[in-house]
């Protein structure tokens, strides 16, 4: 099993998702649930192709973290 960071963005009329550590692997859907399903399928396909071609799996180079910033009123 691989753990891959996925970024989901809400647009004006759809949702987009991408994995910063997997360039070119993106998905677009009408709902957040749909885009999560589509990006998971895209990532599974991508990783399966890497394995079939005996290429190295992905190296994690990106991390995400929420940071709390105090805002004065």
Short mmCIF file of C-alpha atoms in Angstrom, two decimals:
data_model
loop_
_atom_site.label_atom_id
_atom_site.label_comp_id
_atom_site.label_asym_id
_atom_site.label_seq_id
_atom_site.Cartn_x
_atom_site.Cartn_y
_atom_site.Cartn_z
CA UNK A 1 0.00 0.00 0.00
CA UNK A 2 1.17 3.51 -0.78
CA UNK A 3 0.16 6.66 1.05
CA UNK A 4 -0.04 9.58 -1.37
CA UNK A 5 -0.81 13.21 -0.63
CA UNK A 6 -3.79 14.42 -2.69
CA UNK A 7 -4.91 18.05 -2.95
CA UNK A 8 -8.60 18.68 -3.63
CA UNK A 9 -9.73 22.11 -4.79
CA UNK A 10 -13.27 23.40 -5.18
CA UNK A 11 -13.79 25.38 -8.35
CA UNK A 12 -16.76 27.42 -9.51
CA UNK A 13 -18.62 24.42 -10.94
CA UNK A 14 -16.51 21.35 -10.15
CA UNK A 15 -13.81 19.84 -7.97
CA UNK A 16 -10.24 19.13 -9.04
CA UNK A 17 -7.69 16.84 -7.46
CA UNK A 18 -4.00 16.24 -8.00
CA UNK A 19 -1.13 14.49 -6.29
CA UNK A 20 1.96 16.75 -6.06
CA UNK A 21 4.27 13.72 -5.90
CA UNK A 22 2.73 12.22 -9.05
CA UNK A 23 3.07 14.80 -11.82
CA UNK A 24 0.32 14.64 -14.42
CA UNK A 25 -2.03 12.53 -12.33
CA UNK A 26 -5.19 14.64 -12.00
CA UNK A 27 -8.96 14.24 -11.80
CA UNK A 28 -12.03 16.46 -12.12
CA UNK A 29 -15.52 15.68 -10.82
CA UNK A 30 -18.85 17.30 -10.08
CA UNK A 31 -18.64 16.53 -6.35
CA UNK A 32 -15.88 16.04 -3.82
CA UNK A 33 -16.84 12.39 -3.46
CA UNK A 34 -16.64 11.87 -7.22
CA UNK A 35 -13.23 13.53 -7.55
CA UNK A 36 -11.88 11.46 -4.64
CA UNK A 37 -12.98 8.27 -6.38
CA UNK A 38 -11.54 9.39 -9.71
CA UNK A 39 -8.15 10.43 -8.32
CA UNK A 40 -7.88 7.15 -6.41
CA UNK A 41 -8.55 5.21 -9.63
CA UNK A 42 -6.04 7.37 -11.54
CA UNK A 43 -3.36 6.80 -8.90
CA UNK A 44 -3.98 3.05 -8.81
CA UNK A 45 -3.63 2.89 -12.59
CA UNK A 46 -0.47 5.02 -12.53
CA UNK A 47 1.19 2.90 -9.85
CA UNK A 48 0.22 -0.33 -11.61
CA UNK A 49 1.84 0.93 -14.83
CA UNK A 50 5.03 1.82 -12.96
CA UNK A 51 5.16 -1.70 -11.55
CA UNK A 52 4.49 -3.28 -14.97
CA UNK A 53 7.35 -1.28 -16.48
CA UNK A 54 9.63 -2.16 -13.53
CA UNK A 55 10.08 1.52 -12.78
CA UNK A 56 10.70 2.80 -9.26
CA UNK A 57 7.68 3.79 -7.25
CA UNK A 58 7.24 7.37 -6.22
CA UNK A 59 9.52 9.28 -3.91
CA UNK A 60 7.69 11.54 -1.49
CA UNK A 61 9.00 15.07 -1.92
CA UNK A 62 5.98 17.09 -0.79
CA UNK A 63 4.30 17.31 2.60
CA UNK A 64 1.32 19.32 3.84
CA UNK A 65 0.51 20.69 7.25
CA UNK A 66 -2.02 23.13 8.62
CA UNK A 67 -0.46 25.91 10.69
CA UNK A 68 -2.54 28.01 13.10
CA UNK A 69 -1.93 31.74 12.75
CA UNK A 70 -3.40 34.09 15.35
CA UNK A 71 -5.42 36.91 13.82
CA UNK A 72 -6.23 39.94 15.91
CA UNK A 73 -9.66 41.52 15.53
#
